[in-house]
Coordinates of C-alpha atoms and ligand atoms in Angstrom, one line a residue:
M54 CA 115.7 50.3 117.5
T55 CA 115.4 54.7 118.8
T56 CA 114.6 57.0 116.3
E57 CA 113.6 59.6 118.8
P58 CA 116.7 59.9 122.1
Q59 CA 116.2 60.7 125.3
L60 CA 117.9 64.5 126.2
G61 CA 119.8 64.5 129.7
G62 CA 120.9 61.3 129.5
L63 CA 125.1 61.7 128.3
S64 CA 126.1 60.4 131.5
T65 CA 128.6 56.9 130.7
S66 CA 128.4 53.9 133.2
V67 CA 131.5 52.8 131.7
D68 CA 134.6 52.1 133.7
R69 CA 137.0 54.6 132.9
S70 CA 139.3 54.5 136.3
A71 CA 142.1 52.3 134.7
L72 CA 142.9 55.0 131.8
M73 CA 145.2 58.6 132.8
G74 CA 143.8 61.3 133.3
N75 CA 144.6 63.1 129.9
Y76 CA 141.4 64.3 128.7
A77 CA 138.5 65.1 129.9
A78 CA 135.6 63.1 131.5
P79 CA 133.0 62.2 128.0
T80 CA 130.1 63.2 128.6
V81 CA 128.7 60.7 125.8
T82 CA 130.5 57.0 124.9
F83 CA 129.6 55.9 121.1
V84 CA 129.1 52.2 120.3
R85 CA 128.9 51.9 117.0
G86 CA 128.8 54.1 113.5
Q87 CA 126.8 53.5 110.2
G88 CA 127.5 56.6 107.3
S89 CA 126.9 60.0 109.5
I90 CA 125.6 58.5 112.1
L91 CA 127.1 57.1 115.7
Y92 CA 125.1 56.1 118.6
D93 CA 125.5 55.3 121.9
A94 CA 125.0 52.7 124.3
E95 CA 121.1 53.4 124.5
D96 CA 121.4 53.5 121.2
R97 CA 120.4 57.1 120.5
P98 CA 121.7 58.3 117.3
Y99 CA 124.1 61.5 116.9
L100 CA 124.3 63.3 113.3
D101 CA 128.1 63.1 113.2
F102 CA 129.8 66.5 111.6
L103 CA 132.8 66.3 112.9
S104 CA 134.5 62.5 112.2
G105 CA 136.8 61.7 114.7
I106 CA 138.3 65.4 113.8
A107 CA 138.3 65.1 110.0
V108 CA 138.4 61.4 110.0
T109 CA 136.2 59.0 109.2
S110 CA 135.9 61.2 105.8
L111 CA 133.9 58.6 104.2
G112 CA 131.8 57.8 107.2
H113 CA 131.3 55.4 109.7
A114 CA 131.6 52.1 109.1
H115 CA 131.9 52.1 105.2
P116 CA 131.4 48.6 103.5
R117 CA 134.2 49.5 101.3
I118 CA 137.1 49.3 104.1
T119 CA 135.4 46.6 106.6
E120 CA 135.5 44.4 103.5
A121 CA 139.0 44.9 102.5
L122 CA 140.6 45.1 106.2
A123 CA 138.7 42.0 106.5
E124 CA 140.8 40.4 103.8
Q125 CA 143.7 41.3 105.1
A126 CA 143.3 40.4 108.2
A127 CA 143.0 37.0 107.2
T128 CA 146.2 37.1 104.4
L129 CA 148.9 38.9 106.0
S130 CA 148.4 42.2 109.0
H131 CA 151.7 42.8 108.8
V132 CA 155.2 41.6 108.3
S133 CA 158.4 43.6 109.1
N134 CA 159.6 46.7 107.4
L135 CA 162.7 44.1 107.3
F136 CA 161.0 42.3 104.3
G137 CA 158.6 44.0 102.0
N138 CA 154.5 44.0 101.0
T139 CA 152.8 44.1 98.3
V140 CA 150.0 46.4 99.4
G141 CA 152.5 49.7 101.3
P142 CA 154.9 50.6 98.1
E143 CA 150.5 50.9 95.8
V144 CA 149.2 53.2 98.0
A145 CA 153.1 55.6 97.9
I146 CA 152.1 55.6 94.0
T147 CA 148.6 56.2 94.5
L148 CA 150.1 59.4 97.0
D149 CA 152.6 60.5 95.0
R150 CA 149.9 60.9 92.0
L151 CA 147.6 62.6 94.0
I152 CA 149.9 65.2 95.8
G153 CA 150.5 66.2 91.6
G154 CA 147.0 66.5 91.4
G155 CA 144.9 63.4 91.1
H156 CA 146.0 62.7 87.3
T157 CA 149.7 62.6 87.0
R158 CA 152.8 61.6 89.5
A159 CA 154.3 64.2 91.4
G160 CA 157.8 63.1 91.6
G161 CA 158.4 61.9 95.3
Q162 CA 158.3 59.2 98.1
V163 CA 156.7 58.6 100.9
F164 CA 157.6 57.4 104.1
F165 CA 154.8 55.3 105.9
A166 CA 153.6 56.0 109.6
N167 CA 150.6 55.6 112.3
S168 CA 149.3 59.3 113.1
G169 CA 150.2 62.9 112.4
A170 CA 152.8 63.3 115.3
E171 CA 154.6 60.3 113.5
A172 CA 154.6 62.1 110.3
I173 CA 155.1 65.3 111.8
E174 CA 158.7 63.6 113.1
C175 CA 159.8 62.7 110.0
A176 CA 159.4 65.6 108.2
L177 CA 161.3 67.2 110.8
K178 CA 164.2 64.6 111.1
L179 CA 164.2 64.3 107.1
A180 CA 164.6 68.4 106.9
R181 CA 167.3 68.3 109.8
R182 CA 169.7 65.0 107.8
W183 CA 168.4 66.6 104.1
A184 CA 170.0 71.0 105.5
G185 CA 173.5 68.7 106.8
P186 CA 174.9 69.7 110.1
G187 CA 174.4 73.3 111.0
R188 CA 171.2 73.8 109.3
A189 CA 169.0 72.7 112.6
G190 CA 166.2 75.4 112.1
I191 CA 162.9 75.5 111.7
V192 CA 161.0 77.9 111.6
A193 CA 156.5 77.2 112.5
T194 CA 154.2 79.8 113.4
D195 CA 152.3 81.1 116.4
N196 CA 148.9 78.8 117.0
A197 CA 150.6 75.8 115.4
F198 CA 149.4 72.6 115.8
H199 CA 151.5 69.5 114.8
G200 CA 151.1 66.9 117.3
R201 CA 151.8 65.7 120.6
T202 CA 155.3 64.4 120.9
M203 CA 158.4 66.2 121.4
G204 CA 159.8 66.8 118.0
A205 CA 156.0 67.7 117.0
L206 CA 154.8 69.2 120.2
T207 CA 157.8 71.7 119.7
A208 CA 156.8 72.9 116.2
T209 CA 153.4 73.1 117.8
G210 CA 152.7 76.8 119.0
Q211 CA 151.3 76.7 121.6
P212 CA 153.1 77.3 124.9
S213 CA 150.9 76.5 127.1
K214 CA 150.8 72.6 125.6
Q215 CA 154.7 73.7 125.7
E216 CA 155.7 74.2 129.2
P217 CA 155.7 71.5 131.2
F218 CA 157.1 69.1 129.4
R219 CA 160.6 71.4 129.0
P220 CA 163.2 71.1 127.7
L221 CA 162.1 70.5 124.4
P222 CA 164.5 70.1 121.5
E223 CA 165.9 73.0 120.4
G224 CA 166.2 75.7 117.0
F225 CA 162.9 76.1 116.6
V226 CA 161.1 78.9 116.5
H227 CA 157.6 80.8 115.5
V228 CA 156.3 83.2 113.7
P229 CA 152.6 85.1 113.4
Y230 CA 150.8 83.1 111.0
G231 CA 150.1 84.3 107.6
D232 CA 152.9 87.1 107.8
I233 CA 155.1 87.0 105.3
D234 CA 157.5 89.3 106.9
A235 CA 158.1 88.0 110.0
M236 CA 158.5 84.6 107.8
D237 CA 161.5 86.8 106.1
E238 CA 162.9 87.9 109.2
A239 CA 162.6 84.4 110.8
I240 CA 164.6 82.5 107.9
D241 CA 168.4 82.0 107.8
P242 CA 169.7 80.4 105.0
D243 CA 173.1 79.5 106.8
R244 CA 170.8 78.2 109.9
T245 CA 167.3 77.4 109.1
A246 CA 167.1 73.7 107.4
A247 CA 162.6 74.8 106.8
V248 CA 159.7 76.3 107.2
L249 CA 156.4 73.8 108.6
V250 CA 152.9 75.8 108.4
E251 CA 149.5 74.2 108.2
P252 CA 148.0 75.5 104.6
I253 CA 144.9 76.1 106.9
Q254 CA 145.8 76.6 111.1
G255 CA 142.3 73.3 112.3
E256 CA 143.2 73.2 115.6
A257 CA 144.1 76.8 115.8
G258 CA 140.0 77.3 115.1
V259 CA 139.5 77.0 111.3
V260 CA 142.6 79.8 111.0
E261 CA 143.1 80.9 106.7
P262 CA 145.8 82.7 105.6
T263 CA 145.4 85.0 102.5
S264 CA 145.6 83.5 99.2
D265 CA 149.1 84.9 98.5
Y266 CA 150.7 83.7 101.6
L267 CA 152.1 80.0 100.4
P268 CA 152.7 81.4 96.8
A269 CA 155.0 83.9 98.2
L270 CA 156.4 81.0 101.7
R271 CA 157.0 79.4 98.2
Q272 CA 159.1 82.0 96.6
M273 CA 160.8 82.7 99.6
C274 CA 162.1 79.1 100.5
T275 CA 163.3 78.9 96.8
E276 CA 165.1 81.4 97.3
R277 CA 166.6 80.8 100.6
G278 CA 167.4 76.8 99.3
V279 CA 164.6 76.2 102.9
L280 CA 162.5 73.4 102.4
L281 CA 159.0 74.6 102.3
M282 CA 157.0 71.6 104.7
L283 CA 153.2 71.5 104.1
D284 CA 151.1 70.2 107.2
E285 CA 147.7 68.7 106.1
V286 CA 147.3 65.8 107.9
Q287 CA 143.7 67.9 109.2
T288 CA 143.7 69.1 105.5
G289 CA 143.9 66.9 103.4
L290 CA 143.1 64.1 101.1
G291 CA 140.2 65.7 99.7
R292 CA 138.4 67.8 102.9
T293 CA 138.8 71.3 101.7
G294 CA 137.6 70.7 98.1
A295 CA 140.9 70.0 96.5
W296 CA 142.9 66.7 97.4
F297 CA 145.1 68.6 99.1
A298 CA 145.4 72.1 100.4
F299 CA 147.8 73.8 98.9
Q300 CA 145.9 73.0 95.5
H301 CA 144.0 75.6 95.8
Q302 CA 146.8 78.6 95.1
G303 CA 149.5 75.3 93.0
V304 CA 151.9 76.3 95.2
A305 CA 154.7 72.7 94.5
P306 CA 155.9 72.1 98.8
D307 CA 158.9 70.4 99.1
V308 CA 157.1 67.6 102.1
V309 CA 153.4 67.0 103.1
T310 CA 152.7 65.4 105.9
M311 CA 148.9 63.5 105.9
A312 CA 146.9 61.2 108.8
K313 CA 143.9 61.9 109.8
A314 CA 141.3 60.6 106.7
L315 CA 144.1 58.1 105.5
G316 CA 143.0 55.0 106.6
N317 CA 139.3 56.2 107.4
G318 CA 140.0 55.6 111.0
V319 CA 142.6 52.9 110.9
P320 CA 145.5 54.5 112.4
A321 CA 148.1 55.6 109.7
G322 CA 150.1 58.6 108.8
A323 CA 152.7 59.3 105.8
C324 CA 155.2 61.8 105.0
W325 CA 155.8 63.1 101.5
A326 CA 158.8 64.2 100.2
R327 CA 160.2 65.1 96.4
A328 CA 162.6 62.6 95.7
E329 CA 165.4 64.6 95.8
V330 CA 164.6 65.5 98.8
A331 CA 163.5 62.0 100.2
A332 CA 166.7 61.0 98.5
A333 CA 168.3 62.3 102.1
F334 CA 167.8 59.4 104.2
Q335 CA 169.8 56.6 104.1
P336 CA 168.6 53.0 105.3
G337 CA 169.1 53.1 109.1
D338 CA 168.4 56.9 109.4
H339 CA 164.5 56.0 110.1
G340 CA 161.6 53.9 110.6
S341 CA 158.4 52.4 112.6
T342 CA 157.8 48.1 113.4
F343 CA 154.3 49.4 112.0
G344 CA 154.6 51.8 109.6
G345 CA 152.9 50.6 105.6
Q346 CA 152.4 47.7 107.8
P347 CA 149.3 45.4 105.5
L348 CA 146.6 45.4 107.9
A349 CA 146.8 49.7 107.5
M350 CA 147.6 50.0 104.1
S351 CA 144.8 47.7 102.9
A352 CA 142.2 50.0 104.7
V353 CA 144.2 53.6 103.4
R354 CA 144.1 51.5 99.9
A355 CA 140.1 51.0 99.6
T356 CA 139.6 54.8 101.4
L357 CA 141.4 56.0 98.7
E358 CA 139.3 54.0 96.1
V359 CA 136.8 54.9 97.2
M360 CA 137.5 58.7 97.6
E361 CA 138.7 58.8 94.2
A362 CA 135.4 56.9 92.5
E363 CA 132.9 58.9 95.0
R364 CA 135.0 62.5 93.9
V365 CA 135.8 63.6 97.5
P366 CA 137.4 66.7 96.6
E367 CA 134.3 67.8 94.1
R368 CA 131.5 66.9 97.2
A369 CA 133.3 68.7 100.0
E370 CA 133.2 71.9 97.8
R371 CA 129.0 71.6 97.0
A372 CA 128.2 70.5 100.0
G373 CA 130.8 72.9 102.1
A374 CA 129.3 75.5 99.9
R375 CA 125.1 74.4 101.4
L376 CA 127.2 74.0 105.3
R377 CA 128.8 77.9 105.1
A378 CA 125.6 79.9 103.4
G379 CA 123.4 77.8 106.4
L380 CA 126.1 78.5 108.3
E381 CA 126.1 82.0 108.1
A382 CA 122.2 82.5 108.2
L383 CA 122.3 81.0 111.5
P384 CA 121.6 83.8 114.5
G385 CA 124.8 84.1 116.5
V386 CA 127.2 83.3 114.0
V387 CA 129.4 86.5 112.8
E388 CA 132.1 84.9 110.2
V389 CA 132.4 81.0 108.1
R390 CA 136.1 80.7 107.5
G391 CA 138.2 77.7 105.8
K392 CA 137.2 75.7 102.7
G393 CA 135.4 72.9 101.6
L394 CA 133.7 70.8 104.4
L395 CA 136.7 72.1 106.7
L396 CA 134.0 75.4 107.8
G397 CA 135.1 77.4 110.9
A398 CA 132.0 79.7 112.0
V399 CA 133.0 82.5 114.5
L400 CA 130.6 83.5 117.0
A401 CA 129.2 87.0 118.3
R402 CA 130.7 85.3 121.8
E403 CA 132.4 83.2 123.2
F404 CA 129.5 80.0 123.3
A405 CA 131.2 77.6 121.3
G406 CA 131.5 75.3 124.2
P407 CA 128.2 75.1 126.1
A408 CA 127.0 75.4 121.7
C409 CA 128.6 72.4 120.9
Q410 CA 127.7 70.3 125.2
E411 CA 123.8 71.6 123.6
A412 CA 124.0 70.5 120.4
L413 CA 125.8 66.6 121.8
Q414 CA 122.2 66.9 123.9
G415 CA 120.8 67.3 120.6
G416 CA 122.1 64.8 118.4
L417 CA 124.6 66.8 117.3
V418 CA 128.0 66.1 117.3
L419 CA 130.4 69.5 117.1
N420 CA 134.1 70.5 119.2
A421 CA 135.1 74.3 119.9
P422 CA 138.5 74.8 119.3
R423 CA 138.3 78.6 120.4
P424 CA 135.9 79.4 123.0
D425 CA 134.4 82.1 120.2
V426 CA 134.6 79.4 117.3
I427 CA 132.9 75.3 116.5
R428 CA 134.2 73.5 113.8
F429 CA 132.8 70.9 111.7
A430 CA 134.2 68.3 109.7
P431 CA 131.6 66.4 108.5
S432 CA 131.9 63.1 106.0
L433 CA 132.1 63.5 102.6
L434 CA 129.7 61.4 101.5
V435 CA 127.7 64.3 103.6
S436 CA 123.8 64.1 102.1
D437 CA 122.1 67.6 101.5
E438 CA 119.9 66.4 103.9
E439 CA 122.0 65.4 106.9
I440 CA 123.6 69.0 106.5
D441 CA 120.5 70.6 107.3
Q442 CA 118.8 68.9 109.7
A443 CA 122.2 69.6 111.1
L444 CA 122.4 73.2 110.7
A445 CA 118.0 73.2 112.2
I446 CA 119.5 71.3 115.5
L447 CA 122.4 74.1 115.9
G448 CA 120.2 77.0 114.3
R449 CA 117.4 76.4 117.6
I450 CA 120.5 75.9 120.1
L451 CA 122.5 79.1 118.3
A452 CA 118.6 80.8 119.0
R453 CA 118.7 80.2 122.8
L454 CA 122.4 80.7 123.7
T455 CA 122.7 84.0 121.8
A456 CA 119.2 85.2 123.1
A457 CA 121.3 84.2 126.3
F458 CA 124.7 85.7 125.8
G459 CA 124.3 88.9 124.0
T460 CA 125.7 89.6 120.8
G461 CA 128.7 91.8 122.1
E462 CA 127.6 94.0 124.9
G463 CA 128.8 93.8 128.1
G464 CA 129.0 90.8 130.5
P465 CA 132.0 88.1 130.4
G466 CA 130.2 85.5 127.9
V467 CA 131.6 82.5 128.8
G468 CA 129.3 80.5 131.1
S469 CA 129.3 76.9 131.9
G470 CA 127.6 74.8 129.5
S471 CA 124.3 73.9 131.7
S472 CA 124.3 77.7 132.1
V473 CA 121.6 77.7 129.3
R474 CA 119.1 74.3 130.3
D475 CA 117.4 72.3 126.9
T476 CA 114.4 73.3 126.8
G477 CA 113.6 69.5 125.6
Q478 CA 113.1 71.5 121.9
G479 CA 113.4 67.3 119.5
P480 CA 114.9 65.3 120.3
S481 CA 118.5 65.0 117.8
V482 CA 117.6 63.0 114.9
D483 CA 113.9 63.6 115.7
G484 CA 111.1 61.5 114.1
S485 CA 111.3 63.4 110.5
T486 CA 114.5 61.2 109.5
T487 CA 115.6 57.7 110.4
P488 CA 119.0 57.0 110.6
E489 CA 118.6 54.4 107.6
E490 CA 117.3 57.5 105.5
G491 CA 119.3 60.1 103.9
R492 CA 122.4 57.8 103.5
P493 CA 124.6 59.1 101.1
Ligands
LIG27 C1 145.8 66.8 114.2 C2 147.1 67.5 114.2 C3 148.2 66.6 114.0 C4 148.6 65.2 115.4 O1 147.9 63.8 114.8 P1 148.0 62.6 115.4 O2 147.0 61.8 114.4 O3 147.1 63.3 116.5 O4 149.6 62.7 116.1 C5 149.3 67.3 113.6 N1 149.2 68.0 112.7 C6 147.8 68.4 112.3 C7 146.8 69.6 111.6 C8 146.8 67.9 112.9 O5 145.1 68.6 112.8

């Protein structure tokens, strides 16, 4: 096994000619993973501090989830929702308890889907069914990200993603995120069914509103008789240091969507709603062939069991504090946003893209949701050693890029990934740590 990866060999020989061109060509292809480490086809290790964008919260190839999947696959993978299965209802009860903070059930009900966008579609349809005819309005926020299907795309507050696909469903308006006065103006009790917001905007660059935003929204929605729907697809399930991000502010939402980390990599989504709201759905109103099927639900059940046993919210808070402190001390970092292990490092200039490309070459997986923001979403089981290693790799890169791009004066401040060549300073997961060491 290679522990001293060669730099610059990131191109892939995989024939992608039969894949649609909706994704930019990747510079690396991964073939396996273990904990926080991914391996490419040449068996070079990479520290994964993105987790498939907050998906593999328990790391790659977690044995408990592998075991649960194998056992369920050998027992029963799928039956139609025309029939019952034993796993989905059990998972729904656990999720309802986690929405309630972990100890007592919140008293809501769950619809299972297969992705974040599908969880959002459920929320949108539920809101309209609940509000009744004539009250179809949804108020969402600028720069929000809720997914790519037509309804979720319409809720997504990014005109550039929407423009080519018009006409979009009617009834959606967007207001600036974190602006309670704008929300006050946009909500019309006669026309609005629901407000839909992310507790922290992930794709927008890990943007947090002030701590009074959600409580103020809650009060406003209650007064106007409008649903408060929180998109916790990225923030949910321990990542921010609580089971759900709304729990930091102690608000009680009407609807919560979740997905990414739910199955630790097995596709699953869920839409939770307070019982009175959930009751708006009658048989036939909504459905999914795969949603809630035993195979995916067995992965979710195992994921939630491990998450509870490992107390991942507490781990995320503790590890997040270490990562945040380390990032704040790095050259070129002007601010660190986010909570727990969902962090965004705001850079002095727009070199997050080149920084992530260089980090990948150096064996560290990250991404840049904005030209000046690097996002961190490592496994919630990440070790202190792995955090320190990631900080060391990134620190070297940022020192070089800060020197090349400057810290704020003149120049466009945007460059291609090749504007600063790697100087060959050290392999990624270097010889001091074998991939097997430092595992959580
Ligand atoms: C990723 C994401 C979605 C969409 O999830 P998909 O599984 O890609 O459909 C929706 N909302 C938020 C907040 C997300 O981060």
